[in-house]
Amino acid sequence: MSTLLRLATAGSVDDGKSTLVGRLLHDTKSILADQLESVERVSRERGLETADLALLTDGLRAEREQGITIDVAYRYFATPNRSFVLADCPGHVQYTRNTVTGSSTADVIVLLVDARHGVLEQTRRHLAVASLLRVPHVIIAVNKIDLVEFSEATFREVEANVREVIDGLGIPGVTVIPVSALHGDNIAEQSERTSWYAGPSLLELLETLPAGENPEEQSFRLPVQYVLRPQGAAVSPEYVEYRGYAGQIASGIVRVGDEITVLPNGRSATVTGIDTADGELTEAFAGQSVSVRLSDEIDLSRGDLIASAAAAPTPTREVEALVCWLAERPLRPGDKVLLKHTTRTVRAMVKELDSRLDLDTLTGVPAQALELNDIGRVHLKLADEISAETYAESRQTGSFLLIDAQSGHTLAAGMIRSTVPEDLSATDWVI
């Protein structure tokens, strides 16, 4: 059965991300003939000897004019074994927010490193983002291996430097592959020009990596998005008394008959029905949008959480978290923001700013403020309770956004390290 894998590309400017994406689309025959003809024509007009496959992904005029990727571009392609959703993320440091966005839902991140330049600051930044977001799989594509004469010695040196950073961040199971996105070496098939490399090609690896998390191993969580109670507006008399709680299941599995707890009020009930747009179900799992019916008429509204009674989180008014600061204005202690956690939004204040991550040493350093693209540790006090867990327990209910209350703009992406901040070491950056 074909499965879906979500992947994101990352890397510094001119490392060849868009060319790699174009190569994947080309080699999997996922582009139309007229699209390829257009790319070949534009490439000839620019004096190029071969088609510039990056033109397949740089969709914005500003991107084409500047030769860089600005916004996250999503592409879809498939092989006989698997379907893919690919997020082509920008490389410029000022667009790190877009890399965070593209990586936040990815099963795998493909980080490109130019074989001629090796590890750069953006390499460290993007690996730190992958680590913080707990992206399940990381692939390092050492690109432009053709420009170093397919040198094994150069590849091994870059690989050693990359693994030093990876070990410092504690990222497990990383695969490093020598590739040439321009010529297709080790992209869809193994290249004879890197006979010293015995591993899989990039596409072979992407086809075999496990996708997502197993919902059987997760606790059930359903953030309530909407209460369905049509009453007099019901299209059929049988739905006049209908009361369901709708949302997308964040994690785990729910079955009819399960005991649940509603947070933050803590009341318990039994699931008596699971409805979808396609009909009634006896069970549903993470990622599905459902409406559940309960045995008791509990006062529930948007922002509440329906959780497994056997493993419900404890509501809290304080969290300690790592944040990727994405705004032009700095973040300082005492700042007041909105915190959006699942479907619940509460007022929050920055109680403390512990430190900022130094990307050279991968350690925390004292900081009075977080500037654009900084990664830092903060303590947040909340005006109301949220039913949060640590990011290590759940990528869905352990993450949040910070929002400007006046403009509504997103300020930061956050990963919760603890709902009991006093338990944490001041120097521990692992989440």
CSV table of C-alpha atoms in Angstrom, one decimal, residues 77-307:
chain,number,residue,atom,x,y,z
A,77,PHE,CA,5.1,13.8,-6.4
A,78,ALA,CA,4.8,10.1,-6.3
A,79,THR,CA,6.6,6.9,-7.1
A,80,PRO,CA,5.0,3.4,-7.4
A,81,ASN,CA,5.8,2.9,-3.7
A,82,ARG,CA,5.0,6.2,-2.0
A,83,SER,CA,3.4,9.6,-2.3
A,84,PHE,CA,5.3,12.7,-1.2
A,85,VAL,CA,4.4,16.3,0.0
A,86,LEU,CA,7.6,18.3,-0.3
A,87,ALA,CA,8.2,21.8,1.3
A,88,ASP,CA,10.9,23.7,-0.5
A,89,CYS,CA,12.2,26.1,2.1
A,90,PRO,CA,14.3,29.3,1.7
A,91,GLY,CA,17.9,29.4,2.6
A,92,HIS,CA,18.3,33.1,3.5
A,93,VAL,CA,18.7,33.7,7.2
A,94,GLN,CA,15.9,36.3,7.2
A,95,TYR,CA,13.5,33.6,5.9
A,96,THR,CA,14.3,31.1,8.7
A,97,ARG,CA,10.7,31.5,9.9
A,98,ASN,CA,9.7,29.8,6.6
A,99,THR,CA,12.1,27.0,7.3
A,100,VAL,CA,10.5,26.5,10.7
A,101,THR,CA,7.1,26.5,9.1
A,102,GLY,CA,8.0,24.0,6.4
A,103,SER,CA,9.8,21.7,8.9
A,104,SER,CA,7.1,21.8,11.6
A,105,THR,CA,5.0,19.1,10.0
A,106,ALA,CA,7.7,17.2,8.2
A,107,ASP,CA,8.5,13.5,8.7
A,108,VAL,CA,12.0,14.0,7.2
A,109,ILE,CA,14.2,17.1,6.5
A,110,VAL,CA,16.7,16.9,3.7
A,111,LEU,CA,19.5,19.4,4.5
A,112,LEU,CA,21.8,20.3,1.7
A,113,VAL,CA,25.4,21.2,2.2
A,114,ASP,CA,27.6,22.5,-0.6
A,115,ALA,CA,30.6,20.1,-0.9
A,116,ARG,CA,32.9,23.0,-1.6
A,117,HIS,CA,31.9,25.0,1.5
A,118,GLY,CA,31.1,22.4,4.1
A,119,VAL,CA,29.3,23.3,7.4
A,120,LEU,CA,28.1,27.0,7.5
A,121,GLU,CA,26.1,28.9,10.1
A,122,GLN,CA,22.9,28.2,8.3
A,123,THR,CA,23.8,24.4,8.4
A,124,ARG,CA,24.0,24.7,12.2
A,125,ARG,CA,20.8,26.8,12.4
A,126,HIS,CA,18.8,24.4,10.3
A,127,LEU,CA,20.1,21.3,12.2
A,128,ALA,CA,19.2,23.1,15.5
A,129,VAL,CA,15.7,23.7,14.1
A,130,ALA,CA,15.4,20.0,13.1
A,131,SER,CA,16.5,19.0,16.5
A,132,LEU,CA,14.1,21.4,18.3
A,133,LEU,CA,11.2,20.4,16.2
A,134,ARG,CA,12.1,16.7,16.7
A,135,VAL,CA,11.8,16.0,13.0
A,136,PRO,CA,11.8,12.2,13.0
A,137,HIS,CA,14.4,11.7,10.2
A,138,VAL,CA,17.3,13.9,9.0
A,139,ILE,CA,19.2,13.4,5.7
A,140,ILE,CA,22.3,15.4,4.8
A,141,ALA,CA,22.7,15.7,1.1
A,142,VAL,CA,26.3,16.8,0.3
A,143,ASN,CA,25.5,18.5,-3.0
A,144,LYS,CA,27.6,19.6,-5.9
A,145,ILE,CA,29.9,16.6,-5.5
A,146,ASP,CA,30.6,16.9,-9.2
A,147,LEU,CA,32.3,20.3,-8.6
A,148,VAL,CA,34.9,18.6,-6.4
A,149,GLU,CA,35.6,15.9,-8.9
A,150,PHE,CA,33.5,13.3,-7.0
A,151,SER,CA,36.2,13.3,-4.3
A,152,GLU,CA,35.7,10.8,-1.5
A,153,ALA,CA,38.2,12.7,0.7
A,154,THR,CA,36.2,15.9,0.4
A,155,PHE,CA,33.0,14.1,1.1
A,156,ARG,CA,34.4,12.4,4.2
A,157,GLU,CA,35.7,15.7,5.6
A,158,VAL,CA,32.3,17.4,5.2
A,159,GLU,CA,30.6,14.3,6.6
A,160,ALA,CA,32.9,14.4,9.7
A,161,ASN,CA,32.2,18.1,10.3
A,162,VAL,CA,28.4,17.6,9.9
A,163,ARG,CA,28.4,14.6,12.3
A,164,GLU,CA,30.2,16.7,14.9
A,165,VAL,CA,27.3,19.2,14.9
A,166,ILE,CA,24.8,16.4,14.8
A,167,ASP,CA,26.4,14.7,17.8
A,168,GLY,CA,26.4,18.0,19.7
A,169,LEU,CA,22.7,18.4,19.1
A,170,GLY,CA,21.9,14.8,19.9
A,171,ILE,CA,20.1,14.0,16.6
A,172,PRO,CA,19.9,10.2,16.1
A,173,GLY,CA,19.9,8.2,12.9
A,174,VAL,CA,21.2,10.8,10.4
A,175,THR,CA,22.1,9.6,6.9
A,176,VAL,CA,24.7,11.5,4.8
A,177,ILE,CA,24.6,11.1,1.0
A,178,PRO,CA,26.9,12.6,-1.7
A,179,VAL,CA,24.7,14.0,-4.5
A,180,SER,CA,24.8,16.1,-7.6
A,181,ALA,CA,21.3,17.6,-8.0
A,182,LEU,CA,22.3,19.2,-11.3
A,183,HIS,CA,23.3,15.9,-12.9
A,184,GLY,CA,21.2,13.5,-10.9
A,185,ASP,CA,24.0,11.5,-9.2
A,186,ASN,CA,22.6,9.5,-6.2
A,187,ILE,CA,19.2,11.2,-6.5
A,188,ALA,CA,17.0,8.5,-8.1
A,189,GLU,CA,19.7,5.9,-8.7
A,190,GLN,CA,23.1,5.2,-7.3
A,191,SER,CA,25.9,6.9,-9.3
A,192,GLU,CA,28.8,5.0,-10.8
A,193,ARG,CA,30.9,8.2,-10.3
A,194,THR,CA,30.8,7.7,-6.5
A,195,SER,CA,31.7,4.0,-6.5
A,196,TRP,CA,33.2,4.6,-3.0
A,197,TYR,CA,29.7,5.3,-1.6
A,198,ALA,CA,27.8,2.1,-0.7
A,199,GLY,CA,24.6,3.6,0.7
A,200,PRO,CA,21.2,4.2,-0.9
A,201,SER,CA,20.3,6.9,-3.3
A,202,LEU,CA,18.2,9.8,-1.9
A,203,LEU,CA,14.9,8.5,-3.5
A,204,GLU,CA,15.6,4.9,-2.4
A,205,LEU,CA,16.0,6.2,1.2
A,206,LEU,CA,12.9,8.4,1.1
A,207,GLU,CA,10.8,5.4,-0.2
A,208,THR,CA,11.8,3.2,2.8
A,209,LEU,CA,11.7,5.6,5.8
A,210,PRO,CA,8.8,5.1,8.2
A,211,ALA,CA,6.3,7.9,8.0
A,212,GLY,CA,4.8,9.7,11.0
A,213,GLU,CA,4.2,8.4,14.5
A,214,ASN,CA,2.3,5.2,15.4
A,215,PRO,CA,-1.0,6.4,16.9
A,216,GLU,CA,-1.2,3.2,18.8
A,217,GLU,CA,1.7,4.4,20.9
A,218,GLN,CA,0.2,7.8,21.6
A,219,SER,CA,-2.4,9.0,24.1
A,220,PHE,CA,-5.7,10.3,22.7
A,221,ARG,CA,-6.0,14.1,22.4
A,222,LEU,CA,-8.8,16.0,20.6
A,223,PRO,CA,-8.6,19.8,20.9
A,224,VAL,CA,-12.2,21.0,20.5
A,225,GLN,CA,-12.6,23.3,17.5
A,226,TYR,CA,-16.3,23.6,17.3
A,227,VAL,CA,-19.4,22.5,19.2
A,228,LEU,CA,-22.1,21.1,16.9
A,229,ARG,CA,-25.5,21.7,18.3
A,230,PRO,CA,-27.9,22.6,15.4
A,231,GLN,CA,-31.2,22.5,17.4
A,232,GLY,CA,-33.8,24.3,15.3
A,233,ALA,CA,-31.5,24.7,12.4
A,234,ALA,CA,-31.1,20.9,12.0
A,235,VAL,CA,-31.8,19.7,8.4
A,236,SER,CA,-33.5,16.6,9.8
A,237,PRO,CA,-35.6,16.1,12.9
A,238,GLU,CA,-33.3,13.4,14.1
A,239,TYR,CA,-30.5,15.9,14.5
A,240,VAL,CA,-32.4,18.5,16.6
A,241,GLU,CA,-31.0,17.1,19.8
A,242,TYR,CA,-27.6,16.4,18.3
A,243,ARG,CA,-24.6,17.5,20.4
A,244,GLY,CA,-21.1,16.8,19.1
A,245,TYR,CA,-17.6,18.1,19.7
A,246,ALA,CA,-15.6,18.6,16.5
A,247,GLY,CA,-11.9,18.9,15.8
A,248,GLN,CA,-8.9,17.2,14.3
A,249,ILE,CA,-7.5,14.4,16.5
A,250,ALA,CA,-4.0,15.6,17.5
A,251,SER,CA,-2.7,12.2,18.7
A,252,GLY,CA,-3.7,8.6,19.5
A,253,ILE,CA,-6.9,6.7,18.8
A,254,VAL,CA,-10.4,7.0,20.1
A,255,ARG,CA,-13.0,4.3,20.1
A,256,VAL,CA,-16.7,4.2,21.0
A,257,GLY,CA,-16.9,3.2,24.6
A,258,ASP,CA,-13.6,4.8,25.6
A,259,GLU,CA,-13.5,6.7,28.9
A,260,ILE,CA,-12.4,10.3,28.4
A,261,THR,CA,-11.6,13.4,30.5
A,262,VAL,CA,-12.4,16.9,29.4
A,263,LEU,CA,-9.8,19.6,30.3
A,264,PRO,CA,-9.4,22.0,31.9
A,265,ASN,CA,-12.6,21.3,33.9
A,266,GLY,CA,-11.6,17.7,34.6
A,267,ARG,CA,-15.0,16.1,34.1
A,268,SER,CA,-15.2,12.5,32.7
A,269,ALA,CA,-17.6,10.8,30.3
A,270,THR,CA,-17.8,8.0,27.8
A,271,VAL,CA,-17.6,8.3,24.0
A,272,THR,CA,-21.0,7.2,22.6
A,273,GLY,CA,-20.4,8.0,18.9
A,274,ILE,CA,-17.8,9.2,16.4
A,275,ASP,CA,-19.1,11.0,13.3
A,276,THR,CA,-17.4,12.2,10.1
A,277,ALA,CA,-18.6,13.8,6.9
A,278,ASP,CA,-18.6,10.3,5.4
A,279,GLY,CA,-20.6,8.7,8.1
A,280,GLU,CA,-20.3,7.1,11.6
A,281,LEU,CA,-17.2,5.3,12.8
A,282,THR,CA,-16.4,3.0,15.6
A,283,GLU,CA,-12.8,4.3,15.9
A,284,ALA,CA,-10.7,7.2,14.6
A,285,PHE,CA,-7.1,8.1,14.8
A,286,ALA,CA,-4.6,11.0,14.7
A,287,GLY,CA,-5.1,13.3,11.7
A,288,GLN,CA,-8.8,12.6,11.2
A,289,SER,CA,-11.4,15.3,11.6
A,290,VAL,CA,-14.3,14.0,13.6
A,291,SER,CA,-17.2,14.9,15.8
A,292,VAL,CA,-17.5,12.9,19.0
A,293,ARG,CA,-20.6,12.4,21.1
A,294,LEU,CA,-20.4,11.9,24.8
A,295,SER,CA,-22.5,10.2,27.4
A,296,ASP,CA,-22.9,13.3,29.6
A,297,GLU,CA,-23.9,16.9,28.7
A,298,ILE,CA,-20.6,18.5,29.8
A,299,ASP,CA,-20.1,22.2,29.4
A,300,LEU,CA,-17.5,22.2,26.6
A,301,SER,CA,-16.3,24.9,24.2
A,302,ARG,CA,-13.6,25.8,21.7
A,303,GLY,CA,-10.2,25.5,23.3
A,304,ASP,CA,-11.1,22.6,25.6
A,305,LEU,CA,-9.2,19.3,25.2
A,306,ILE,CA,-10.8,15.9,25.2
A,307,ALA,CA,-8.2,13.4,26.4
